[in-house]
Amino acid sequence: MGAGYAGVAAANHLTAEAPTPVRVTVVNPREEFVERIRLHQLVAGTGSAVRPLRPLLRPGVDLRLDTVTRVGADGVALAGGGDLAADRIVYAVGSGAGPAMPGALPVRHLDGAVALRHRVDGASAGTPVTVVGGGLTGIEAASELAEAHPHLRVRLVAGALAAGLSPAARDAVRRGLEALGVEVREGEHVDAPGDGITVDATSFAVPGLARDSGLAVDDAGRLLVDDALRGVDVPTVVAAGDAASTPLRMSCQTAIPLGIAAADTVLAELRGEQPRPVSVGLTMTCVSLGRRRGVVQPTDRLDVPRGPVLRGRAAALVKEQVCRATVRFVRRPARAVTRAGDGPLLPATVPA
Ligand SMILES: Cc1cc2nc3c(=O)[nH]c(=O)nc-3n(C[C@H](O)[C@H](O)[C@H](O)COP(=O)(O)OP(=O)(O)OC[C@H]3O[C@@H](n4cnc5c(N)ncnc54)[C@H](O)[C@@H]3O)c2cc1C
């Protein structure tokens, strides 16, 4: 379920490694793969975040253009009508924007990003653009817009700027934003949009599908899983990516290895073996500041910053290479490259 980073990696890994012939069907609402990590580029007009999905799927993977409306132990219900029976289900429906801020448009999903692009294209010189949210998405959106549209007045309103980064990395981000002419307002909150264009980059939210289907979820609505990513109350449903309840930051960086790990769990069961506990961790935080600047902060597997910070053009190059690599990795999942960590990291949450 879901042809994002986790779902495509899972489907391809499963198809490539299955010990016996399997039928893998990917259910996704659209025929395109959305590179969510480039949505801020789509908004600013510096790149596309959409590419054809079928070429990313291995031969033999069936693509069903539909939306899952209910998930159960032995199959899913589809919006287009009917059910799809399955022995195993990979729950990889990702995430999108949190509760809507009235009058603002979210950058976190494709429809919001496309609507923002139209607003930006039609904006006259001097139009204020307020990006709300001081996390990585807000920082990338503000800097991309400021660099590509210097005639707009871009400001970034943040309760806290780049809160997860080290002081050195945060300082590099702040300097990069200022060099691009972004007005940074820290310690402020926005309840209602002002004049001009307001970009909502505040919160992630996952679909309510698992909860609505009666499955055990955490407070955010992510599927509660065991140490092999199987649903705690429905072990035939294996979760991956943003929609899985893990201690990992919601990210493409973890979605791909989690997709591979979910497929490994299914593969082990196909072989009649006990799945191994999942070991996935983070390695770094990369943030682009337009096309010519960036900041790369190495981290430990639980996302704690460590080591020296890379900045400037070199960091921008690293970030771009990482973005390109994600597409290669989902197409040909490379476990040795994408999985990190020295031991089990799950379960993340203990069900009540
Ligand atoms: C602007 C921006 C920049 C980012 N930059 C970075 C970055 O630099 N590094 C990083 O690691 N992360 C980054 N992220 C976060 C990253 O994009 C997400 O964490 C990642 O996309 C999660 O992957 P996923 O496969 O779990 O879900 P998604 O990529 O969200 O894919 C989920 C898929 O499921 C489909 N789906 C949803 N509901 C259903 C349903 N009911 N039935 C069928 N299909 C369904 C969706 O249409 C979608 O195709 C960024 C995010 C944004 C918005």
XYZ file of C-alpha atoms and ligand atoms in Angstrom:
405
model
C 0.000 0.000 0.000
C 1.559 3.252 -1.164
C 4.203 3.845 -3.824
C 6.417 6.240 -1.930
C 10.024 5.605 -0.932
C 9.145 2.787 1.480
C 6.499 1.091 -0.655
C 8.502 1.026 -3.895
C 11.645 -0.213 -2.127
C 9.609 -2.944 -0.404
C 7.886 -4.096 -3.610
C 11.130 -4.228 -5.584
C 13.117 -5.981 -2.850
C 10.359 -8.530 -2.345
C 10.130 -9.287 -6.053
C 13.896 -9.558 -6.496
C 14.568 -11.767 -3.481
C 11.506 -14.019 -3.231
C 12.560 -17.678 -2.882
C 9.408 -18.810 -4.666
C 7.256 -16.980 -7.236
C 5.160 -14.281 -5.565
C 2.560 -11.876 -6.889
C 3.316 -8.352 -5.725
C 0.701 -5.642 -6.275
C 1.344 -1.991 -5.463
C -1.772 0.082 -4.794
C -1.225 3.799 -5.255
C -3.629 6.619 -6.116
C -1.526 8.026 -8.948
C 0.654 6.828 -11.788
C 3.526 9.079 -10.742
C 6.200 8.671 -8.101
C 6.278 11.786 -5.950
C 9.767 12.738 -4.801
C 8.543 14.475 -1.699
C 12.078 15.532 -0.817
C 11.952 17.833 -3.862
C 8.526 19.388 -3.262
C 10.101 22.703 -2.210
C 11.841 22.748 -5.603
C 8.528 22.206 -7.342
C 7.102 25.177 -5.394
C 10.003 27.430 -6.385
C 10.158 26.153 -9.966
C 13.738 24.874 -9.663
C 12.867 21.247 -10.265
C 10.169 18.667 -10.690
C 9.148 16.364 -7.880
C 7.175 14.004 -10.073
C 8.343 11.175 -12.321
C 6.649 8.160 -13.931
C 6.153 5.375 -11.398
C 6.119 2.273 -13.586
C 9.803 2.483 -14.668
C 10.759 2.443 -10.973
C 8.964 -0.856 -10.379
C 10.666 -4.119 -11.269
C 9.129 -6.195 -14.051
C 6.488 -8.414 -12.498
C 5.258 -5.859 -9.962
C 1.604 -5.111 -10.664
C 0.489 -1.483 -10.250
C -3.110 -0.881 -9.226
C -4.198 2.759 -9.458
C -6.554 3.053 -6.532
C -6.795 4.149 -2.914
C -7.058 1.747 -0.013
C -10.027 2.596 2.192
C -9.688 -0.188 4.739
C -6.946 -2.589 5.708
C -7.440 -5.953 7.377
C -5.474 -9.096 8.164
C -6.068 -10.736 4.804
C -6.600 -7.912 2.353
C -7.652 -4.357 1.659
C -10.774 -2.583 0.418
C -10.363 -0.205 -2.513
C -12.060 3.126 -3.203
C -12.618 2.023 -6.797
C -14.733 -0.849 -5.533
C -14.013 -4.376 -4.436
C -11.403 -5.971 -2.243
C -7.869 -7.121 -2.885
C -6.944 -10.287 -1.009
C -3.348 -10.667 0.160
C -1.276 -13.020 2.298
C 0.903 -10.127 3.471
C 0.311 -6.378 3.303
C 3.015 -3.717 3.462
C 1.469 -0.626 5.039
C 3.481 2.257 3.536
C 0.981 5.091 3.130
C 3.470 7.748 4.248
C 2.483 11.128 5.618
C 1.285 14.547 4.559
C 0.530 17.905 6.097
C -0.929 18.245 9.580
C -4.170 20.101 10.374
C -4.778 22.798 7.768
C -3.843 26.365 8.653
C -6.710 28.430 7.163
C -5.538 30.463 4.196
C -2.118 28.812 4.058
C -0.983 26.172 1.574
C 1.063 23.158 2.685
C 4.354 22.213 1.047
C 4.312 18.689 2.470
C 2.172 17.067 -0.228
C 1.954 17.306 -3.995
C -1.410 19.058 -4.289
C -0.373 21.775 -1.843
C 2.971 22.239 -3.580
C 1.339 22.566 -7.018
C -1.132 25.152 -5.682
C 1.758 27.084 -4.124
C 3.656 27.010 -7.407
C 0.715 28.723 -9.157
C 0.548 31.377 -6.438
C 4.299 32.016 -6.626
C 4.293 32.198 -10.431
C 1.547 34.816 -10.361
C 3.070 36.925 -7.581
C 4.213 40.458 -8.354
C 7.482 42.006 -7.165
C 7.548 42.702 -3.449
C 4.832 40.176 -2.583
C 5.470 38.892 0.936
C 5.892 35.129 1.238
C 5.687 33.833 4.789
C 6.980 30.329 5.406
C 5.694 29.023 8.724
C 7.779 26.326 10.408
C 11.443 26.311 11.369
C 12.088 22.628 10.704
C 14.044 21.341 7.732
C 11.071 21.576 5.345
C 10.405 25.217 6.208
C 14.089 26.095 5.914
C 14.407 24.408 2.521
C 11.202 26.013 1.231
C 12.162 29.540 2.345
C 15.697 29.369 0.956
C 14.627 27.796 -2.346
C 11.988 30.498 -2.853
C 14.341 33.339 -1.916
C 17.080 32.174 -4.265
C 14.796 31.487 -7.238
C 12.523 34.529 -6.736
C 14.630 37.379 -5.396
C 11.814 39.816 -6.262
C 9.633 38.298 -3.513
C 9.994 39.208 0.181
C 10.540 35.849 1.863
C 10.374 35.501 5.617
C 10.611 32.411 7.777
C 8.609 32.380 10.987
C 9.810 29.754 13.416
C 9.138 28.931 17.025
C 12.656 27.473 16.926
C 14.992 27.296 13.947
C 16.467 23.886 13.017
C 15.907 22.638 16.542
C 17.381 19.168 15.925
C 20.737 20.420 14.614
C 23.900 21.218 16.558
C 24.596 24.895 17.391
C 27.238 25.022 14.623
C 24.868 23.603 12.020
C 22.053 25.872 13.169
C 24.354 28.858 12.849
C 25.311 27.779 9.322
C 21.626 27.494 8.409
C 20.879 30.936 9.829
C 23.765 32.515 7.918
C 22.738 30.775 4.708
C 19.177 32.046 5.010
C 20.370 35.576 5.694
C 22.730 35.466 2.703
C 19.710 34.695 0.542
C 17.801 37.632 1.981
C 15.346 35.563 4.025
C 14.032 37.451 7.023
C 14.189 34.973 9.906
C 11.768 35.561 12.770
C 12.524 33.155 15.576
C 10.384 32.655 18.646
C 7.237 33.746 16.821
C 4.059 31.859 16.061
C 1.554 32.386 13.273
C -2.097 31.512 13.865
C -3.593 33.116 10.790
C -1.951 34.096 7.507
C -1.176 37.735 6.854
C -0.878 39.398 3.471
C 0.751 37.726 0.480
C 1.416 33.992 0.276
C 1.641 31.777 3.361
C 3.451 28.455 3.139
C 2.552 25.937 5.831
C 5.588 23.825 6.748
C 4.601 23.151 10.317
C 3.651 19.558 11.001
C 3.610 16.076 9.474
C 0.509 13.907 9.866
C -0.063 10.328 8.793
C -3.299 9.074 7.204
C -5.947 7.869 9.655
C -6.369 4.642 7.692
C -4.889 2.211 10.232
C -6.854 3.758 13.088
C -10.057 3.853 11.014
C -9.507 0.188 10.162
C -9.476 -0.666 13.858
C -5.749 -1.479 14.027
C -3.541 -0.586 16.988
C -1.817 2.749 16.407
C 0.290 5.204 18.377
C -0.848 8.725 19.264
C 0.179 9.979 15.825
C -1.870 7.282 14.069
C 1.148 5.239 12.955
C 0.793 1.459 13.003
C 2.155 -0.088 16.201
C 4.684 -2.734 15.225
C 6.834 -5.466 16.748
C 10.599 -5.705 16.297
C 10.144 -7.013 12.739
C 7.695 -4.237 11.737
C 4.616 -6.491 11.954
C 1.427 -4.953 13.301
C 1.156 -5.848 16.975
C -2.453 -6.960 16.572
C -2.294 -7.912 12.898
C 1.035 -9.594 12.081
C 0.201 -10.060 8.396
C 0.321 -6.261 8.013
C 3.942 -5.083 7.974
C 4.540 -1.337 8.227
C 7.307 0.814 6.731
C 8.221 4.457 6.294
C 6.467 7.405 7.909
C 3.341 5.332 8.623
C 5.200 2.866 10.899
C 5.536 3.598 14.597
C 9.310 3.673 15.140
C 11.637 5.934 17.146
C 13.160 7.187 13.897
C 12.647 10.654 12.454
C 10.085 10.533 9.649
C 12.362 10.776 6.650
C 13.198 9.412 3.274
C 16.522 8.388 4.799
C 14.742 5.852 7.002
C 11.723 5.121 4.768
C 13.849 3.273 2.193
C 15.660 0.946 4.631
C 12.404 0.398 6.521
C 10.782 -0.619 3.226
C 13.613 -3.080 2.623
C 13.334 -4.345 6.194
C 9.562 -4.841 5.839
C 10.196 -6.888 2.702
C 12.854 -8.900 4.575
C 10.264 -9.777 7.213
C 7.878 -11.057 4.543
C 10.710 -12.932 2.802
C 11.735 -14.657 6.036
C 8.178 -15.826 6.587
C 8.004 -17.079 2.996
C 11.074 -19.200 3.751
C 9.448 -20.463 6.929
C 11.989 -18.624 9.094
C 11.604 -16.282 12.041
C 12.121 -12.663 10.834
C 15.167 -10.914 12.266
C 14.722 -7.838 14.456
C 14.984 -4.708 12.357
C 18.101 -2.586 12.623
C 17.764 0.778 10.928
C 19.305 4.073 11.942
C 20.065 7.561 10.715
C 23.487 8.752 9.558
C 23.135 12.466 8.854
C 20.882 15.436 8.293
C 21.202 17.197 4.936
C 19.496 20.505 4.346
C 19.603 22.432 1.092
C 19.640 26.236 1.142
C 18.696 26.859 -2.452
C 20.734 25.207 -5.205
C 24.148 26.617 -4.250
C 24.310 26.238 -0.481
C 23.603 23.582 2.073
C 24.432 22.172 5.487
C 25.273 18.540 6.240
C 25.273 17.438 9.868
C 26.475 13.892 10.678
C 24.365 12.162 13.338
C 24.349 8.962 15.302
C 21.718 6.371 14.485
C 19.159 8.011 16.782
C 19.666 11.387 15.084
C 21.895 12.976 17.721
C 24.301 15.417 15.982
C 27.997 14.524 16.080
C 31.167 15.528 14.282
C 32.019 18.530 12.122
C 29.476 20.251 9.908
C 29.838 20.555 6.147
C 28.460 23.772 4.687
C 28.280 25.868 1.531
C 28.532 24.539 -2.005
C 30.097 21.219 -0.966
C 27.087 20.509 1.252
C 24.716 21.469 -1.576
C 26.460 18.925 -3.804
C 26.186 16.205 -1.157
C 22.493 16.932 -0.715
C 21.841 16.762 -4.451
C 23.691 13.440 -4.713
C 21.635 12.072 -1.819
C 18.407 13.126 -3.552
C 19.474 11.409 -6.773
C 20.547 8.295 -4.889
C 17.099 7.845 -3.344
C 15.595 7.134 -6.757
C 18.342 4.607 -7.525
C 17.874 2.947 -4.139
C 14.111 2.479 -4.424
C 14.595 0.984 -7.874
C 17.397 -1.342 -6.837
C 17.280 -1.566 -3.064
C 20.864 -1.832 -1.833
C 20.640 -3.112 1.679
C 24.315 -2.686 2.486
C 24.194 0.979 1.554
C 20.885 2.048 2.972
C 20.692 0.142 6.220
C 22.604 1.427 9.191
C 23.083 0.580 12.825
C 24.664 -2.043 15.022
C 21.687 -3.751 16.501
C 17.937 -3.903 16.871
C 16.199 -0.563 17.189
C 12.615 -1.715 17.469
C 10.057 -2.012 18.945
C 9.607 1.702 19.211
C 6.492 1.781 21.260
C 5.042 -0.677 23.694
C 1.337 -1.187 23.105
C -0.861 -0.388 26.096
C 9.680 19.427 1.177
C 10.154 18.162 1.853
C 11.521 17.907 1.932
C 11.981 16.744 2.539
N 13.323 16.525 2.588
C 13.780 15.395 3.130
C 15.181 15.125 3.148
O 15.990 15.931 2.690
N 15.610 13.958 3.678
C 14.740 13.036 4.192
O 15.201 11.988 4.652
N 13.401 13.265 4.206
C 12.898 14.414 3.692
N 11.551 14.657 3.690
C 10.630 13.667 4.304
C 10.324 12.525 3.331
O 9.849 13.041 2.120
C 9.290 11.562 3.906
O 9.678 11.175 5.199
C 9.172 10.349 2.985
O 8.526 10.744 1.795
C 8.421 9.179 3.621
O 8.374 8.134 2.690
P 7.170 7.089 2.706
O 7.440 6.099 1.626
O 6.925 6.596 4.076
O 5.863 7.944 2.334
P 5.498 8.878 1.103
O 6.686 9.306 0.359
O 4.608 9.917 1.689
O 4.646 7.928 0.142
C 3.394 7.390 0.556
C 2.637 6.900 -0.665
O 1.438 6.267 -0.213
C 0.352 6.706 -1.015
N -0.878 6.552 -0.245
C -1.311 7.305 0.790
N -2.498 6.858 1.223
C -2.811 5.786 0.455
C -3.922 4.895 0.416
N -4.946 5.009 1.264
N -3.934 3.919 -0.516
C -2.890 3.778 -1.382
N -1.819 4.591 -1.386
C -1.790 5.581 -0.481
C 0.713 8.155 -1.326
O -0.020 8.640 -2.437
C 2.206 8.017 -1.610
O 2.429 7.646 -2.941
C 11.056 15.811 3.092
C 9.676 16.069 3.007
C 9.225 17.224 2.399
C 7.733 17.468 2.308
